[in-house]
Tab-separated table of C-alpha atoms in Angstrom:
chain	number	residue	atom	x	y	z
G	1	MET	CA	98.930	-66.625	4.785
G	2	ALA	CA	95.566	-66.994	4.530
G	3	SER	CA	94.145	-70.746	5.277
G	4	ASP	CA	91.601	-72.402	2.163
G	5	PRO	CA	88.016	-72.094	3.257
G	6	ARG	CA	87.320	-75.321	1.761
G	7	LEU	CA	89.500	-77.309	3.849
G	8	ALA	CA	88.087	-75.805	6.793
G	9	ARG	CA	85.276	-76.912	5.801
G	10	LEU	CA	86.338	-80.253	4.896
G	11	ALA	CA	88.391	-81.316	8.840
G	12	GLN	CA	84.757	-80.088	10.563
G	13	ARG	CA	82.903	-82.603	8.395
G	14	ASN	CA	85.453	-85.417	9.464
G	15	ASN	CA	85.635	-84.567	13.218
G	16	THR	CA	81.510	-84.856	13.425
G	17	ALA	CA	80.370	-88.117	15.116
G	18	ALA	CA	78.200	-90.610	12.370
G	19	PRO	CA	75.083	-91.229	13.698
G	20	PRO	CA	73.832	-94.482	15.503
G	21	PRO	CA	72.219	-97.039	13.922
G	22	PRO	CA	68.495	-97.829	13.625
G	23	PRO	CA	67.414	-100.392	16.714
G	24	PRO	CA	66.518	-103.789	15.236
G	25	PRO	CA	62.974	-104.217	14.686
G	26	PRO	CA	61.143	-106.258	17.793
G	27	PRO	CA	61.348	-109.558	18.161
G	28	SER	CA	57.770	-111.953	15.913
G	29	PRO	CA	55.434	-112.955	19.338
G	30	PRO	CA	55.886	-116.994	19.373
G	31	PRO	CA	52.809	-118.935	17.497
G	32	PRO	CA	50.574	-119.653	18.999
G	33	LEU	CA	50.486	-123.487	20.337
G	34	ASN	CA	48.108	-124.994	18.295
G	35	THR	CA	48.075	-129.508	19.061
G	36	ALA	CA	48.527	-131.541	21.967
G	37	HIS	CA	52.111	-132.279	20.614
G	38	ASP	CA	53.345	-128.604	20.559
G	39	ALA	CA	52.186	-128.779	24.626
G	40	ALA	CA	53.946	-132.244	24.794
G	41	ILE	CA	57.195	-130.422	23.848
G	42	ILE	CA	56.803	-127.980	26.202
G	43	GLY	CA	56.137	-129.667	28.863
G	44	GLY	CA	59.410	-131.957	28.795
G	45	LEU	CA	62.119	-132.863	26.542
G	46	ASP	CA	60.886	-136.115	26.585
G	47	GLY	CA	57.323	-135.960	26.118
G	48	ALA	CA	56.682	-136.610	29.848
G	49	SER	CA	54.349	-133.794	31.144
G	50	ASP	CA	51.607	-133.742	34.084
G	51	GLN	CA	49.233	-134.322	32.303
G	52	ASP	CA	50.339	-137.948	32.447
G	53	LYS	CA	49.025	-138.873	35.564
G	54	THR	CA	45.360	-141.009	36.887
G	55	VAL	CA	43.262	-139.860	40.115
G	56	ASP	CA	40.722	-141.896	40.611
G	57	GLY	CA	40.492	-143.539	37.806
G	58	TYR	CA	40.721	-139.990	35.347
G	59	SER	CA	43.309	-139.950	33.357
G	60	GLU	CA	43.898	-136.067	32.832
G	61	ASN	CA	46.306	-137.357	29.748
G	62	GLY	CA	43.037	-135.936	27.803
G	63	GLU	CA	42.369	-139.663	27.258
G	64	GLY	CA	39.359	-139.754	29.860
G	65	PHE	CA	37.399	-141.836	32.330
G	66	LYS	CA	39.898	-144.997	32.972
G	67	LEU	CA	38.114	-148.004	34.435
G	68	LYS	CA	40.109	-149.874	37.304
G	69	PHE	CA	40.724	-153.388	36.552
G	70	CYS	CA	42.371	-156.159	38.608
G	71	THR	CA	43.929	-159.369	36.008
G	72	VAL	CA	44.127	-163.463	38.261
G	73	CYS	CA	45.853	-166.143	37.054
G	74	ALA	CA	47.056	-169.380	39.191
G	75	SER	CA	50.263	-168.282	39.635
G	76	ASN	CA	50.536	-164.562	38.664
G	77	GLN	CA	53.177	-165.477	36.325
G	78	ASN	CA	51.574	-166.489	32.469
G	79	ARG	CA	48.380	-165.048	31.805
G	80	SER	CA	47.822	-162.873	34.922
G	81	MET	CA	51.227	-160.666	33.555
G	82	GLU	CA	49.895	-160.600	30.066
G	83	ALA	CA	46.630	-159.096	30.860
G	84	HIS	CA	48.591	-156.749	33.545
G	85	LEU	CA	51.260	-155.393	30.774
G	86	ARG	CA	48.630	-154.481	27.947
G	87	LEU	CA	46.777	-153.007	30.593
G	88	SER	CA	48.999	-150.471	31.620
G	89	ALA	CA	50.568	-150.497	28.456
G	90	ALA	CA	47.054	-148.897	27.389
G	91	ARG	CA	47.235	-146.459	30.629
G	92	TYR	CA	44.741	-149.083	32.421
G	93	PRO	CA	44.962	-148.771	36.355
G	94	VAL	CA	45.935	-152.608	36.754
G	95	VAL	CA	46.849	-154.645	39.284
G	96	SER	CA	47.500	-158.599	39.536
G	97	PHE	CA	47.386	-161.526	41.302
G	98	GLY	CA	47.416	-165.565	41.671
G	99	THR	CA	44.953	-167.542	43.448
G	100	GLY	CA	47.002	-170.407	44.568
G	101	SER	CA	48.749	-171.915	47.621
G	102	LEU	CA	52.651	-171.512	45.596
G	103	VAL	CA	53.652	-170.764	42.805
G	104	ARG	CA	55.028	-172.930	40.931
G	105	LEU	CA	57.030	-173.085	37.907
G	106	PRO	CA	57.933	-176.328	35.553
G	107	GLY	CA	60.980	-178.493	36.352
G	108	PRO	CA	62.558	-180.513	34.405
G	109	THR	CA	60.453	-183.272	35.003
G	110	ILE	CA	56.571	-182.973	35.400
G	111	THR	CA	56.838	-184.577	39.247
G	112	GLN	CA	59.946	-181.782	39.446
G	113	PRO	CA	58.156	-178.036	38.981
G	114	ASN	CA	60.192	-175.489	40.686
G	115	VAL	CA	58.697	-173.688	43.980
G	116	TYR	CA	58.016	-170.593	45.658
G	117	ALA	CA	56.120	-168.314	48.159
G	118	PHE	CA	54.020	-166.065	46.913
G	119	ASN	CA	54.750	-162.288	47.917
G	120	SER	CA	58.098	-162.648	49.315
G	121	THR	CA	60.119	-164.137	46.014
G	122	SER	CA	61.003	-161.893	43.600
G	123	TYR	CA	60.938	-162.205	39.503
G	124	ASP	CA	63.827	-160.955	39.227
G	125	SER	CA	65.556	-163.683	41.833
G	126	MET	CA	63.234	-166.985	40.020
G	127	TYR	CA	64.865	-165.598	37.276
G	128	LYS	CA	68.697	-166.094	38.089
G	129	GLU	CA	67.824	-168.775	39.794
G	130	LEU	CA	66.390	-170.476	36.768
G	131	GLU	CA	69.031	-169.312	35.343
G	132	SER	CA	71.473	-171.164	36.944
G	133	LYS	CA	69.867	-174.089	37.224
G	134	ASP	CA	70.049	-174.903	33.273
G	135	GLN	CA	69.459	-171.964	31.168
G	136	ARG	CA	69.275	-173.810	27.639
G	137	LEU	CA	66.139	-176.062	29.131
G	138	TYR	CA	64.153	-172.881	31.032
G	139	ARG	CA	65.561	-170.473	27.211
G	140	ALA	CA	63.448	-173.113	25.144
G	141	ASN	CA	60.347	-173.561	27.425
G	142	GLY	CA	59.638	-169.676	27.486
G	143	LEU	CA	59.793	-169.441	31.256
G	144	LEU	CA	63.415	-167.084	31.212
G	145	ASN	CA	61.550	-165.039	28.502
G	146	MET	CA	58.682	-164.832	30.623
G	147	LEU	CA	60.126	-163.706	33.906
G	148	GLU	CA	61.868	-161.190	31.562
G	149	ARG	CA	59.020	-159.607	31.117
G	150	ASN	CA	57.455	-159.831	34.646
G	151	ARG	CA	60.164	-158.703	36.845
G	152	ALA	CA	59.688	-155.336	33.781
G	153	VAL	CA	55.972	-154.982	35.196
G	154	LYS	CA	56.343	-155.727	38.763
G	155	TRP	CA	58.300	-156.950	41.860
G	156	GLY	CA	56.965	-160.424	42.132
G	157	PRO	CA	53.968	-162.487	42.158
G	158	GLU	CA	51.277	-161.473	44.993
G	159	ARG	CA	48.494	-163.363	45.918
G	160	TRP	CA	45.409	-162.229	45.974
G	161	GLN	CA	43.854	-164.347	49.189
G	162	ASP	CA	45.860	-161.707	51.092
G	163	TRP	CA	45.291	-158.737	49.281
G	164	LYS	CA	43.880	-155.980	51.508
G	165	VAL	CA	41.180	-154.569	49.152
G	166	GLY	CA	40.998	-150.920	50.443
G	167	VAL	CA	44.178	-150.788	52.415
G	168	PRO	CA	46.601	-147.963	49.770
G	169	ARG	CA	49.806	-150.330	47.661
G	170	LEU	CA	51.968	-147.119	48.262
G	171	ALA	CA	54.903	-149.590	48.108
G	172	HIS	CA	53.916	-150.833	45.373
G	173	HIS	CA	54.561	-147.613	43.494
G	174	ASN	CA	57.285	-148.923	40.617
G	175	ASP	CA	55.036	-151.494	39.231
G	176	GLN	CA	53.272	-150.572	35.739
G	177	GLY	CA	49.801	-149.979	35.892
G	178	SER	CA	49.986	-148.365	39.697
G	179	ALA	CA	49.040	-145.026	38.804
G	180	GLY	CA	45.249	-145.152	39.840
G	181	VAL	CA	44.696	-148.254	42.088
G	182	GLU	CA	47.161	-146.692	45.002
G	183	GLY	CA	43.829	-147.023	47.093
G	184	GLY	CA	43.550	-150.085	47.281
G	185	LEU	CA	40.577	-150.786	44.820
G	186	VAL	CA	39.742	-152.061	41.226
G	187	ASP	CA	36.571	-152.438	39.364
G	188	ILE	CA	36.999	-155.079	37.334
G	189	VAL	CA	38.608	-158.080	38.439
G	190	ILE	CA	39.160	-160.360	35.331
G	191	THR	CA	40.205	-164.305	35.747
G	192	CYS	CA	41.893	-166.255	33.191
G	193	GLU	CA	40.658	-169.475	34.586
G	194	GLU	CA	37.757	-170.435	35.581
G	195	ARG	CA	38.972	-172.800	38.567
G	196	CYS	CA	40.249	-169.016	39.481
G	197	TRP	CA	36.933	-167.537	39.294
G	198	ASP	CA	35.600	-169.983	41.895
G	199	ALA	CA	38.490	-168.815	44.134
G	200	VAL	CA	37.962	-165.548	44.115
G	201	ILE	CA	34.107	-164.914	44.632
G	202	ASP	CA	35.274	-168.328	47.222
G	203	ASP	CA	36.763	-165.040	48.914
G	204	LEU	CA	35.006	-162.575	48.628
G	205	LEU	CA	31.727	-164.272	50.006
G	206	ASN	CA	34.328	-165.082	52.844
G	207	ARG	CA	34.974	-161.481	53.578
G	208	GLY	CA	31.479	-160.567	54.304
G	209	SER	CA	31.594	-157.214	52.117
G	210	PRO	CA	33.254	-155.395	54.383
G	211	LEU	CA	33.476	-151.799	51.888
G	212	ASN	CA	29.903	-152.643	50.340
G	213	ARG	CA	31.712	-152.024	47.263
G	214	PRO	CA	30.404	-153.147	43.716
G	215	VAL	CA	33.030	-155.258	42.081
G	216	HIS	CA	32.389	-157.383	37.952
G	217	VAL	CA	34.131	-160.440	38.454
G	218	ILE	CA	34.047	-161.434	35.221
G	219	ASN	CA	36.575	-165.432	34.349
G	220	VAL	CA	37.789	-165.330	30.792
G	221	ASP	CA	39.173	-169.085	29.883
G	222	ILE	CA	42.264	-169.288	28.627
G	223	LYS	CA	44.660	-172.245	28.309
G	224	ASP	CA	48.259	-171.950	30.559
G	225	ASN	CA	50.620	-171.756	27.734
G	226	HIS	CA	52.768	-168.784	26.045
G	227	GLU	CA	50.346	-168.927	23.120
G	228	GLU	CA	47.598	-168.378	24.021
G	229	ALA	CA	48.641	-165.953	27.223
G	230	LEU	CA	49.497	-163.526	24.427
G	231	VAL	CA	45.659	-163.960	22.784
G	232	GLY	CA	44.456	-163.784	25.796
G	233	GLY	CA	46.010	-160.509	26.377
G	234	LYS	CA	44.606	-158.826	23.396
G	235	ALA	CA	41.646	-160.592	24.067
G	236	ILE	CA	41.258	-158.978	27.434
G	237	LEU	CA	42.551	-155.345	26.999
G	238	ASP	CA	39.519	-155.356	24.180
G	239	LEU	CA	36.919	-156.605	27.243
G	240	ALA	CA	38.328	-153.262	29.160
G	241	ASP	CA	38.397	-150.815	26.012
G	242	THR	CA	34.309	-152.113	25.690
G	243	LEU	CA	33.356	-151.817	29.805
G	244	ASN	CA	35.644	-148.248	29.606
G	245	LYS	CA	33.763	-146.817	26.925
G	246	ALA	CA	30.217	-147.568	28.407
G	247	ALA	CA	31.168	-146.415	31.862
G	248	MET	CA	32.637	-143.207	30.693
G	249	GLU	CA	29.009	-142.488	29.138
G	250	GLU	CA	27.213	-143.740	32.116
G	251	ARG	CA	29.913	-141.928	34.799
G	252	HIS	CA	29.062	-138.990	32.941
G	253	ALA	CA	24.975	-138.850	32.726
G	254	SER	CA	24.916	-140.206	37.037
G	255	GLY	CA	27.517	-137.527	38.213
G	256	ALA	CA	31.524	-137.765	38.582
G	257	GLU	CA	30.425	-138.116	42.578
G	258	ALA	CA	27.548	-140.788	43.266
G	259	TRP	CA	29.984	-143.132	40.387
G	260	ASP	CA	33.937	-142.483	42.213
G	261	ASN	CA	32.260	-142.938	45.092
G	262	GLY	CA	30.757	-146.600	44.131
G	263	THR	CA	27.676	-146.390	46.037
G	264	GLY	CA	23.941	-145.697	46.499
G	265	GLY	CA	22.432	-146.478	42.703
G	266	GLY	CA	25.734	-144.507	41.543
G	267	ARG	CA	27.089	-147.664	39.131
G	268	ASP	CA	23.020	-149.937	38.366
G	269	SER	CA	22.959	-148.610	34.902
G	270	PHE	CA	26.276	-149.525	34.481
G	271	ASP	CA	26.321	-152.893	36.088
G	272	GLU	CA	22.795	-153.735	34.302
G	273	ARG	CA	24.541	-153.095	31.100
G	274	VAL	CA	27.308	-155.432	31.761
G	275	PRO	CA	26.193	-159.104	30.805
G	276	ASP	CA	25.215	-157.320	27.302
G	277	LEU	CA	28.645	-155.717	27.035
G	278	LEU	CA	30.000	-159.129	27.625
G	279	ALA	CA	27.539	-160.599	24.771
G	280	GLU	CA	28.696	-158.175	22.376
G	281	TRP	CA	32.660	-158.738	23.458
G	282	GLN	CA	31.930	-162.991	22.831
G	283	SER	CA	30.713	-162.644	19.465
G	284	ARG	CA	34.171	-161.173	18.996
G	285	TRP	CA	35.793	-163.667	20.681
G	286	PRO	CA	33.903	-166.857	20.948
G	287	GLN	CA	37.290	-169.353	21.146
G	288	LEU	CA	36.959	-167.605	24.714
G	289	PRO	CA	34.170	-168.466	27.140
G	290	ALA	CA	33.580	-165.635	29.717
G	291	VAL	CA	31.410	-165.887	33.081
G	292	TRP	CA	30.398	-163.331	34.912
G	293	THR	CA	28.780	-162.013	37.968
G	294	LEU	CA	28.398	-159.312	40.683
G	295	ALA	CA	30.424	-159.652	43.714
G	296	TRP	CA	31.146	-156.922	46.245
G	297	PHE	CA	34.453	-155.878	48.225
């Protein structure tokens, strides 16, 4: 019996494999990074990256050169710590100290202060002790709130006279504002009371300037209460911004190496501008009397 040729052609057609589908188009290239925000996202999930570092006073996150500051009051508790917090939040390298013989905080009466030793008593231990003594009293007078702020900034109060200038501060790497002052040197010292300014100047004279490195010592007179400390902290940050802007200009003009070494005439032009810059700042903060001198480490 003859076969139908149409059936043979149909069977051949069914046995033929289907051709593979065409390949997908290549993926489009990623868009270029056009903003600093995009770069920060790629640097880390939380926005942190290796750019957030300070080396020799120079911030590598695009903010430019930063002067190194030191804030000083009597007990390294209220005024100097408020200024320390403000400056570190603005990414300035900063350390802070007190000039008293002991740390003194108000007690239940004027003749019963709470007294602690510098350098060996933490803010956290002070907080816990006062909280156990009379939480209601020390919460009402603001001491617990102050100590809570302080323990988030650094370990404990330090005494100016015990500071070994030029010795690395490696044990303080957890302090806020510690990046940039690991070498134990600063450019500007800001005291918050005239007797603290006197104590700093006297101590620098007694040290005999072994490093021959200039340092500007400025006093901003701030009353020792929580409200005035807040105002003073804002004013000190404004002063820091004013000084830093001028320092960036002079550092660029004189050369980074001469400035960073702090020797020769690398900083002379900036030193000459500081009195005028302070007068300019004083016109904005007339309620905070200020004095200045140039000293040496």
